[in-house]
Coordinates of C-alpha atoms and ligand atoms in Angstrom, one line a residue:
X1 CA -125.5 -86.9 -95.3
X2 CA -123.0 -88.3 -92.8
X3 CA -124.5 -88.7 -89.4
X4 CA -123.0 -86.8 -86.4
X5 CA -121.7 -90.0 -84.9
X6 CA -119.9 -90.9 -88.1
X7 CA -118.4 -87.4 -88.3
X8 CA -117.2 -87.5 -84.8
X9 CA -115.8 -91.0 -85.3
X10 CA -113.9 -89.7 -88.3
X11 CA -112.6 -86.8 -86.2
X12 CA -111.4 -89.1 -83.5
X13 CA -109.7 -91.4 -86.0
X14 CA -107.8 -88.5 -87.5
X15 CA -106.7 -87.6 -84.0
X16 CA -105.6 -91.2 -83.5
X17 CA -108.1 -91.7 -80.7
X18 CA -110.4 -94.3 -82.3
X19 CA -108.7 -97.5 -83.3
X20 CA -109.7 -101.0 -84.3
X21 CA -111.4 -103.0 -81.6
X22 CA -108.2 -105.1 -81.1
X23 CA -106.1 -102.0 -80.7
X24 CA -108.7 -100.4 -78.4
X25 CA -108.6 -103.6 -76.2
X26 CA -104.9 -103.2 -75.7
X27 CA -104.7 -99.4 -75.4
X28 CA -108.0 -98.5 -73.7
X29 CA -106.7 -96.5 -70.8
X30 CA -103.9 -94.7 -72.6
X31 CA -106.1 -93.7 -75.6
X32 CA -108.7 -92.2 -73.2
X33 CA -106.0 -90.3 -71.3
X34 CA -104.7 -88.8 -74.5
X35 CA -107.6 -86.3 -74.6
X36 CA -106.2 -84.5 -71.6
X37 CA -102.8 -86.1 -71.4
X38 CA -101.1 -82.8 -72.2
X39 CA -102.7 -81.0 -69.3
X40 CA -100.2 -80.1 -66.6
X41 CA -101.3 -79.3 -63.0
X42 CA -101.9 -75.6 -62.6
X43 CA -99.7 -73.6 -60.3
X44 CA -101.1 -73.3 -56.8
X45 CA -102.9 -70.0 -56.2
X46 CA -100.6 -67.9 -54.0
X47 CA -103.4 -67.0 -51.6
X48 CA -106.0 -69.9 -51.7
X49 CA -103.1 -72.4 -51.9
X50 CA -102.0 -71.3 -48.5
X51 CA -105.4 -72.3 -47.0
X52 CA -105.1 -75.7 -48.6
X53 CA -101.6 -76.2 -47.0
X54 CA -102.9 -75.0 -43.7
X55 CA -105.8 -77.4 -43.7
X56 CA -103.5 -80.3 -44.5
X57 CA -101.2 -79.6 -41.5
X58 CA -102.1 -81.7 -38.5
X59 CA -100.1 -79.6 -36.0
X60 CA -102.2 -78.2 -33.1
X61 CA -100.1 -75.0 -33.1
X62 CA -100.9 -74.1 -36.6
X63 CA -101.9 -70.5 -37.4
X64 CA -103.5 -69.3 -40.6
X65 CA -102.8 -65.7 -41.5
X66 CA -103.0 -66.3 -45.2
X67 CA -106.4 -65.6 -46.8
X68 CA -108.1 -62.3 -46.0
X69 CA -111.0 -63.7 -44.1
X70 CA -112.0 -62.2 -40.7
X71 CA -111.9 -64.3 -37.6
X72 CA -113.1 -63.5 -34.1
X73 CA -110.7 -63.4 -31.2
X74 CA -111.0 -67.1 -30.8
X75 CA -109.9 -67.6 -34.4
X76 CA -113.4 -68.6 -35.5
X77 CA -115.2 -67.5 -38.7
X78 CA -117.8 -64.8 -37.9
X79 CA -121.4 -64.5 -39.1
X80 CA -122.6 -61.0 -38.3
X81 CA -125.6 -60.5 -36.1
X82 CA -127.2 -58.3 -38.8
X83 CA -126.8 -61.2 -41.2
X84 CA -128.3 -63.7 -38.8
X85 CA -131.3 -61.4 -38.3
X86 CA -131.7 -60.8 -42.1
X87 CA -131.7 -64.6 -42.6
X88 CA -134.4 -65.0 -40.0
X89 CA -136.5 -62.4 -41.8
X90 CA -135.9 -63.9 -45.2
X91 CA -136.4 -67.6 -44.2
X92 CA -139.5 -69.1 -45.7
X93 CA -140.9 -65.9 -47.1
X94 CA -139.4 -65.6 -50.5
X95 CA -139.5 -67.5 -53.8
X96 CA -136.3 -68.7 -55.5
X97 CA -137.1 -67.5 -59.0
X98 CA -134.3 -66.2 -61.2
X99 CA -133.2 -62.6 -60.5
X100 CA -133.1 -60.3 -63.6
X101 CA -129.9 -60.7 -65.6
X102 CA -128.5 -57.6 -63.9
X103 CA -129.3 -58.9 -60.5
X104 CA -131.3 -57.6 -57.5
X105 CA -132.6 -54.1 -58.1
X106 CA -132.7 -53.4 -54.3
X107 CA -129.3 -54.7 -53.6
X108 CA -127.9 -52.6 -56.4
X109 CA -129.7 -49.4 -55.2
X110 CA -128.3 -49.9 -51.7
X111 CA -124.8 -50.6 -53.0
X112 CA -124.8 -47.4 -55.1
X113 CA -125.7 -45.4 -52.0
X114 CA -122.8 -46.9 -50.1
X115 CA -120.3 -46.2 -52.9
X116 CA -121.5 -42.9 -54.3
X117 CA -123.2 -41.4 -51.3
X118 CA -126.8 -41.5 -49.9
X119 CA -127.8 -38.3 -51.8
X120 CA -125.7 -38.7 -54.9
X121 CA -126.9 -36.7 -57.8
X122 CA -125.6 -39.4 -60.1
X123 CA -128.0 -41.9 -58.6
X124 CA -130.9 -39.4 -58.9
X125 CA -130.0 -38.6 -62.5
X126 CA -129.7 -42.4 -63.3
X127 CA -126.3 -41.9 -64.7
X128 CA -124.8 -45.1 -63.2
X129 CA -124.9 -48.4 -65.0
X130 CA -124.8 -51.1 -62.3
X131 CA -125.2 -54.9 -62.1
X132 CA -125.0 -57.4 -59.3
X133 CA -121.8 -59.3 -59.7
X134 CA -120.2 -62.5 -58.3
X135 CA -118.6 -60.7 -55.4
X136 CA -115.6 -58.4 -56.0
X137 CA -113.8 -60.8 -58.2
X138 CA -116.8 -61.2 -60.5
X139 CA -117.2 -57.4 -60.6
X140 CA -113.6 -56.9 -61.6
X141 CA -113.8 -59.6 -64.3
X142 CA -117.1 -58.2 -65.8
X143 CA -115.4 -54.8 -66.0
X144 CA -112.3 -56.3 -67.6
X145 CA -114.4 -58.1 -70.2
X146 CA -116.4 -55.0 -70.9
X147 CA -113.2 -53.0 -71.3
X148 CA -111.8 -55.5 -73.8
X149 CA -115.1 -55.7 -75.7
X150 CA -115.6 -51.9 -76.1
X151 CA -112.1 -50.5 -75.9
X152 CA -110.2 -53.4 -77.4
X153 CA -107.0 -51.3 -77.8
X154 CA -106.9 -50.2 -74.2
X155 CA -104.5 -51.4 -71.4
X156 CA -104.9 -51.5 -67.7
X157 CA -102.4 -49.9 -65.3
X158 CA -102.1 -52.1 -62.2
X159 CA -100.4 -51.1 -58.9
X160 CA -97.3 -53.0 -57.8
X161 CA -97.8 -54.9 -55.6
X162 CA -101.5 -55.7 -55.7
X163 CA -103.9 -58.5 -55.0
X164 CA -102.5 -61.4 -57.1
X165 CA -105.8 -62.2 -58.7
X166 CA -105.9 -58.7 -60.4
X167 CA -103.2 -59.9 -62.8
X168 CA -105.2 -63.1 -63.6
X169 CA -108.4 -61.3 -64.1
X170 CA -107.1 -58.8 -66.7
X171 CA -104.9 -61.5 -68.3
X172 CA -107.9 -63.8 -68.8
X173 CA -109.9 -60.9 -70.2
X174 CA -107.0 -60.4 -72.7
X175 CA -106.3 -56.7 -71.6
X176 CA -102.6 -55.9 -71.8
X177 CA -101.2 -54.9 -68.4
X178 CA -98.9 -52.1 -67.4
X179 CA -97.8 -51.4 -63.8
X180 CA -97.5 -48.3 -61.7
X181 CA -95.6 -47.7 -58.4
X182 CA -97.0 -46.6 -55.1
X183 CA -95.1 -48.6 -52.5
X184 CA -91.8 -47.8 -51.0
X185 CA -90.1 -51.1 -49.8
X186 CA -87.6 -49.3 -47.5
X187 CA -90.2 -47.3 -45.5
X188 CA -93.0 -49.8 -46.1
X189 CA -95.1 -46.8 -46.8
X190 CA -96.3 -44.8 -49.8
X191 CA -94.0 -43.7 -52.6
X192 CA -96.1 -40.8 -53.6
X193 CA -93.5 -39.2 -55.9
X194 CA -93.2 -42.4 -58.0
X195 CA -97.0 -42.8 -58.0
X196 CA -97.5 -39.3 -59.4
X197 CA -94.7 -39.8 -61.9
X198 CA -96.2 -43.0 -63.2
X199 CA -99.6 -41.4 -63.5
X200 CA -98.0 -38.5 -65.5
X201 CA -96.0 -40.8 -67.7
X202 CA -98.8 -43.1 -68.7
X203 CA -100.4 -42.2 -72.1
X204 CA -103.3 -39.8 -71.9
X205 CA -106.6 -41.6 -71.4
X206 CA -105.3 -44.8 -69.7
X207 CA -107.2 -47.1 -67.5
X208 CA -106.0 -47.3 -63.9
X209 CA -106.9 -49.9 -61.3
X210 CA -107.1 -48.2 -57.9
X211 CA -107.8 -49.7 -54.5
X212 CA -110.4 -47.5 -52.9
X213 CA -109.1 -48.2 -49.4
X214 CA -107.1 -50.8 -47.4
X215 CA -104.8 -51.5 -50.2
X216 CA -104.1 -55.2 -50.6
X217 CA -101.5 -56.5 -49.8
X218 CA -99.6 -53.5 -48.4
X219 CA -102.2 -51.7 -46.2
X220 CA -100.7 -48.5 -47.7
X221 CA -103.2 -45.9 -48.7
X222 CA -102.8 -42.3 -49.8
X223 CA -104.0 -39.6 -47.5
X224 CA -107.1 -37.5 -48.4
X225 CA -104.8 -34.7 -49.5
X226 CA -102.8 -37.1 -51.7
X227 CA -106.0 -38.5 -53.2
X228 CA -107.0 -35.0 -54.2
X229 CA -103.7 -34.6 -56.0
X230 CA -104.1 -38.0 -57.7
X231 CA -107.6 -37.1 -58.8
X232 CA -106.3 -33.7 -60.2
X233 CA -103.6 -35.4 -62.1
X234 CA -106.1 -38.0 -63.5
X235 CA -108.1 -35.1 -64.8
X236 CA -105.1 -33.5 -66.4
X237 CA -104.3 -36.8 -68.1
X238 CA -107.8 -37.8 -68.8
X239 CA -107.3 -41.2 -67.2
X240 CA -110.1 -43.6 -66.3
X241 CA -110.1 -44.7 -62.6
X242 CA -111.5 -48.1 -61.9
X243 CA -111.9 -48.6 -58.1
X244 CA -111.7 -52.0 -56.5
X245 CA -113.5 -51.5 -53.2
X246 CA -113.3 -54.9 -51.5
X247 CA -112.8 -53.5 -48.0
X248 CA -115.2 -50.6 -47.5
X249 CA -115.5 -50.2 -43.7
X250 CA -112.5 -52.3 -42.9
X251 CA -109.9 -49.5 -43.1
X252 CA -111.3 -46.9 -40.7
X253 CA -114.3 -48.8 -39.4
X254 CA -116.6 -46.4 -41.2
X255 CA -117.8 -47.2 -44.7
X256 CA -118.4 -43.5 -45.4
X257 CA -114.8 -42.6 -44.6
X258 CA -113.5 -45.5 -46.6
X259 CA -115.4 -44.2 -49.7
X260 CA -113.5 -40.9 -49.5
X261 CA -111.2 -41.5 -52.4
X262 CA -114.2 -42.3 -54.7
X263 CA -116.1 -39.2 -53.4
X264 CA -113.1 -37.0 -54.2
X265 CA -113.0 -38.3 -57.8
X266 CA -116.7 -37.8 -58.1
X267 CA -116.4 -34.2 -56.9
X268 CA -113.8 -33.6 -59.5
X269 CA -116.1 -34.7 -62.2
X270 CA -114.5 -38.0 -63.2
X271 CA -116.5 -40.9 -64.7
X272 CA -115.5 -43.9 -62.8
X273 CA -115.9 -47.7 -62.5
X274 CA -116.3 -49.4 -59.2
X275 CA -116.2 -53.0 -58.0
X276 CA -117.9 -53.6 -54.6
X277 CA -117.8 -56.7 -52.5
X278 CA -119.7 -57.8 -49.4
X279 CA -117.3 -60.7 -48.7
X280 CA -115.4 -58.9 -46.1
X281 CA -117.5 -56.0 -44.7
X282 CA -120.6 -58.2 -44.3
X283 CA -118.7 -61.5 -43.9
X284 CA -120.6 -62.9 -46.9
X285 CA -117.5 -64.5 -48.4
X286 CA -119.0 -67.7 -49.8
X287 CA -122.3 -66.0 -50.9
X288 CA -120.5 -64.3 -53.7
X289 CA -122.4 -61.0 -53.6
X290 CA -121.1 -57.8 -55.1
X291 CA -121.8 -55.0 -57.5
X292 CA -120.2 -53.5 -60.6
X293 CA -121.0 -49.9 -61.4
X294 CA -119.9 -47.6 -64.1
X295 CA -120.7 -43.9 -63.9
X296 CA -121.7 -42.7 -67.4
X297 CA -122.3 -39.3 -69.1
X298 CA -126.0 -39.6 -69.1
X299 CA -129.0 -41.9 -68.5
X300 CA -129.1 -43.1 -72.1
X301 CA -125.4 -44.2 -72.0
X302 CA -126.0 -45.9 -68.6
X303 CA -128.9 -47.9 -70.0
X304 CA -126.7 -49.0 -73.0
X305 CA -123.8 -49.9 -70.8
X306 CA -125.9 -51.8 -68.3
X307 CA -127.5 -53.8 -71.2
X308 CA -124.0 -54.7 -72.4
X309 CA -122.8 -55.8 -69.0
X310 CA -125.9 -58.1 -68.8
X311 CA -125.1 -59.5 -72.2
X312 CA -121.5 -60.3 -71.0
X313 CA -123.0 -62.1 -68.0
X314 CA -125.7 -64.1 -69.8
X315 CA -123.5 -66.7 -71.5
X316 CA -121.2 -67.0 -68.4
X317 CA -123.6 -67.5 -65.6
X318 CA -126.9 -66.1 -66.9
X319 CA -127.9 -64.3 -63.8
X320 CA -126.5 -63.9 -60.3
X321 CA -127.5 -65.9 -57.2
X322 CA -130.3 -64.6 -55.1
X323 CA -129.6 -65.4 -51.5
X324 CA -126.7 -63.2 -50.7
X325 CA -128.3 -60.3 -52.5
X326 CA -131.4 -60.6 -50.3
X327 CA -129.3 -60.6 -47.2
X328 CA -127.6 -57.4 -48.3
X329 CA -130.7 -55.6 -49.4
X330 CA -132.5 -56.6 -46.2
X331 CA -129.8 -55.2 -44.0
X332 CA -129.1 -52.0 -45.9
X333 CA -132.8 -51.4 -46.6
X334 CA -133.7 -51.4 -42.9
X335 CA -132.4 -48.5 -40.7
X336 CA -132.2 -50.7 -37.6
X337 CA -130.3 -53.5 -39.3
X338 CA -128.1 -51.1 -41.1
X339 CA -127.0 -49.4 -37.9
X340 CA -126.3 -52.8 -36.4
X341 CA -124.2 -53.6 -39.4
X342 CA -122.2 -50.3 -39.0
X343 CA -121.5 -51.2 -35.4
X344 CA -120.4 -54.6 -36.4
X345 CA -118.1 -53.4 -39.2
X346 CA -116.5 -51.0 -36.7
X347 CA -116.1 -53.8 -34.2
X348 CA -114.2 -55.9 -36.8
X349 CA -112.0 -53.0 -37.9
X350 CA -111.2 -52.1 -34.3
X351 CA -110.2 -55.6 -33.4
X352 CA -107.8 -55.6 -36.4
X353 CA -106.4 -52.2 -35.3
X354 CA -105.9 -53.6 -31.8
X355 CA -104.1 -56.7 -33.1
X356 CA -101.7 -54.5 -35.1
X357 CA -100.8 -52.7 -31.9
X358 CA -100.4 -56.0 -30.0
X359 CA -98.2 -57.5 -32.7
X360 CA -95.9 -54.5 -32.8
X361 CA -95.8 -54.3 -29.0
X362 CA -94.9 -58.0 -28.7
X363 CA -92.1 -57.7 -31.3
X364 CA -90.7 -54.6 -29.6
X365 CA -90.8 -56.3 -26.2
X366 CA -88.9 -59.3 -27.6
X367 CA -86.1 -56.8 -28.4
X368 CA -86.4 -57.1 -32.2
X369 CA -83.6 -55.0 -33.8
X370 CA -86.0 -54.1 -36.7
X371 CA -88.5 -51.3 -36.9
X372 CA -92.1 -52.6 -36.8
X373 CA -93.7 -49.1 -37.0
X374 CA -95.3 -50.1 -40.4
X375 CA -97.4 -52.7 -38.6
X376 CA -99.5 -50.0 -37.0
X377 CA -99.1 -47.4 -39.8
X378 CA -100.6 -49.7 -42.5
X379 CA -104.4 -50.0 -42.6
X380 CA -107.0 -52.6 -43.3
X381 CA -106.9 -56.3 -43.2
X382 CA -103.3 -56.8 -44.1
X383 CA -99.8 -56.1 -42.8
X384 CA -97.1 -56.1 -45.5
X385 CA -94.4 -57.2 -43.1
X386 CA -91.3 -56.9 -45.3
X387 CA -90.4 -60.6 -44.6
X388 CA -88.7 -62.4 -47.5
X389 CA -90.1 -65.6 -49.0
X390 CA -87.4 -67.6 -47.3
X391 CA -88.4 -66.1 -43.9
X392 CA -92.0 -67.0 -44.6
X393 CA -91.0 -70.5 -45.5
X394 CA -89.2 -70.8 -42.1
X395 CA -92.4 -69.6 -40.4
X396 CA -94.4 -72.3 -42.1
X397 CA -91.9 -75.1 -41.8
X398 CA -90.7 -74.5 -38.3
X399 CA -93.7 -72.8 -36.7
X400 CA -96.7 -74.0 -38.7
X401 CA -97.6 -70.4 -39.5
X402 CA -99.3 -70.0 -42.9
X403 CA -99.2 -66.8 -44.9
X404 CA -98.5 -65.7 -48.5
X405 CA -94.9 -65.8 -49.5
X406 CA -94.8 -62.1 -50.2
X407 CA -94.7 -61.5 -46.5
X408 CA -98.4 -60.5 -46.2
X409 CA -99.9 -61.2 -42.8
X410 CA -103.7 -61.3 -42.7
X411 CA -104.3 -59.3 -39.4
X412 CA -107.8 -60.7 -39.5
X413 CA -106.4 -64.0 -38.5
X414 CA -104.4 -62.7 -35.5
X415 CA -105.9 -63.2 -32.1
X416 CA -105.1 -62.4 -28.4
X417 CA -104.4 -66.1 -28.2
X418 CA -101.9 -66.4 -31.1
X419 CA -100.3 -63.0 -31.3
X420 CA -97.5 -63.8 -28.8
X421 CA -96.7 -67.1 -30.7
X422 CA -96.7 -65.2 -34.0
X423 CA -94.5 -62.4 -32.8
X424 CA -92.0 -64.8 -31.3
X425 CA -91.8 -66.8 -34.5
X426 CA -91.4 -63.6 -36.6
X427 CA -88.7 -62.5 -34.2
X428 CA -86.9 -65.8 -34.6
X429 CA -86.8 -65.7 -38.4
X430 CA -86.0 -62.0 -38.7
X431 CA -83.6 -61.2 -35.8
X432 CA -80.5 -62.0 -37.7
X433 CA -81.6 -60.2 -40.9
Ligands
KET1 N1 -110.3 -57.2 -54.5 C1 -109.3 -57.3 -53.6 C2 -108.4 -56.1 -53.5 C3 -109.3 -58.4 -52.7 O1 -108.3 -58.4 -51.8 C4 -110.2 -59.4 -52.9 C5 -110.1 -60.6 -52.0 C6 -111.2 -59.3 -53.8 C7 -111.2 -58.2 -54.6 C8 -112.2 -60.3 -54.1 O2 -113.0 -60.7 -53.1 P1 -114.4 -61.5 -53.4 O3 -114.4 -62.6 -52.4 O4 -114.4 -61.9 -54.8 O5 -115.4 -60.4 -53.1 N2 -109.0 -60.9 -51.4 C9 -108.8 -62.0 -50.4 C10 -109.4 -63.4 -50.8 C11 -109.0 -63.9 -52.2 O6 -107.8 -63.8 -52.5 O7 -109.9 -64.3 -52.9 C12 -107.3 -62.1 -50.1 O8 -106.5 -61.3 -50.7 O9 -106.9 -62.9 -49.3

């Protein structure tokens, strides 16, 4: 029987990789390169690429309002007090064994209470299949893979515009994408009529990706009344709502209020999916801690669904990391730390709301001929400014202000110290528009 080495040599020869020693001596570098010679550099990520460019800029004036990461009023990353205290309590007391494939049971239990409500009957009846996920991105991706595996003919309806990575996630899971409208470019607000039309016109039983609150990148959310109408129409059409809830607490300052859309759908008897992230609302960005849940018809179905989610995770990363999950379960499992967290989330949301007002006031004081009402009407981490890619390029090239080319400003990066500079630059590039 041919040895493995001989087989692979044969393979390499057929690919023209292995040559005579003389040829190898002359062609060493090139022949090695030919394995990956066809690999072109990937396109820069529209969000994380902005951070790379910001870091490379030596200007002392530079401002980063690209990535959605909260900064304090001095522009510094924030570690919440509740997180610091949880870390003190954890330190030195716990082992570092693997978590179960589905992740931390306590973290999941607390996450479900946040999303579905403290006294949710669905939790009591064990109807929810839930696993710890690699933050919000990982939760979305697990769901997309699950969708592909068990409903291989389904599609996903994605709002336009949305977080750019949603497109990548469902693309890589090989789920065909359709889009639906909700944003009105002229008013920079909600286009409710088009939203309802697109829900009605989608084939019955379609999957829809919905932002639970603080819609990225627009900051444009339906009102409670509009959510009720949306939920009703989903019922009529038998659509499946998948909520991406990356900003619970960041919209209103109150995680309960920000879960309202989900609660409305639950009241109306929908089965739902939900991706939760603690990146923003606990500031645990790099810890990669989140939760994917799917509300099922009964406990039996939930057990089956959970086991399949675990099976999707096993060959990818086996089981999720332990530290971030411990921080979350320590905070949410302790009434005192939880109330500290709630105060801190509100503090972050309030600072952002204050910066919206400051940015608008500054632009109006500069005598901008444009309306900036949308800056304060939109909600959450982002302001979808309406600036064009060319105007954004000018902000970057002339003023060292870094943001995504779709005109999204991460309000979380705006501070008392830079809001005047930012407003002035925005005024300069938009005043002749
Ligand atoms: N969903 C939405 C809507 C979202 O904006 C983000 C992150 C995520 C999920 C994922 O977050 P995670 O860190 O995986 O829990 N958005 C910001 C960061 C990024 O692009 O990764 C952003 O839009 O800037």
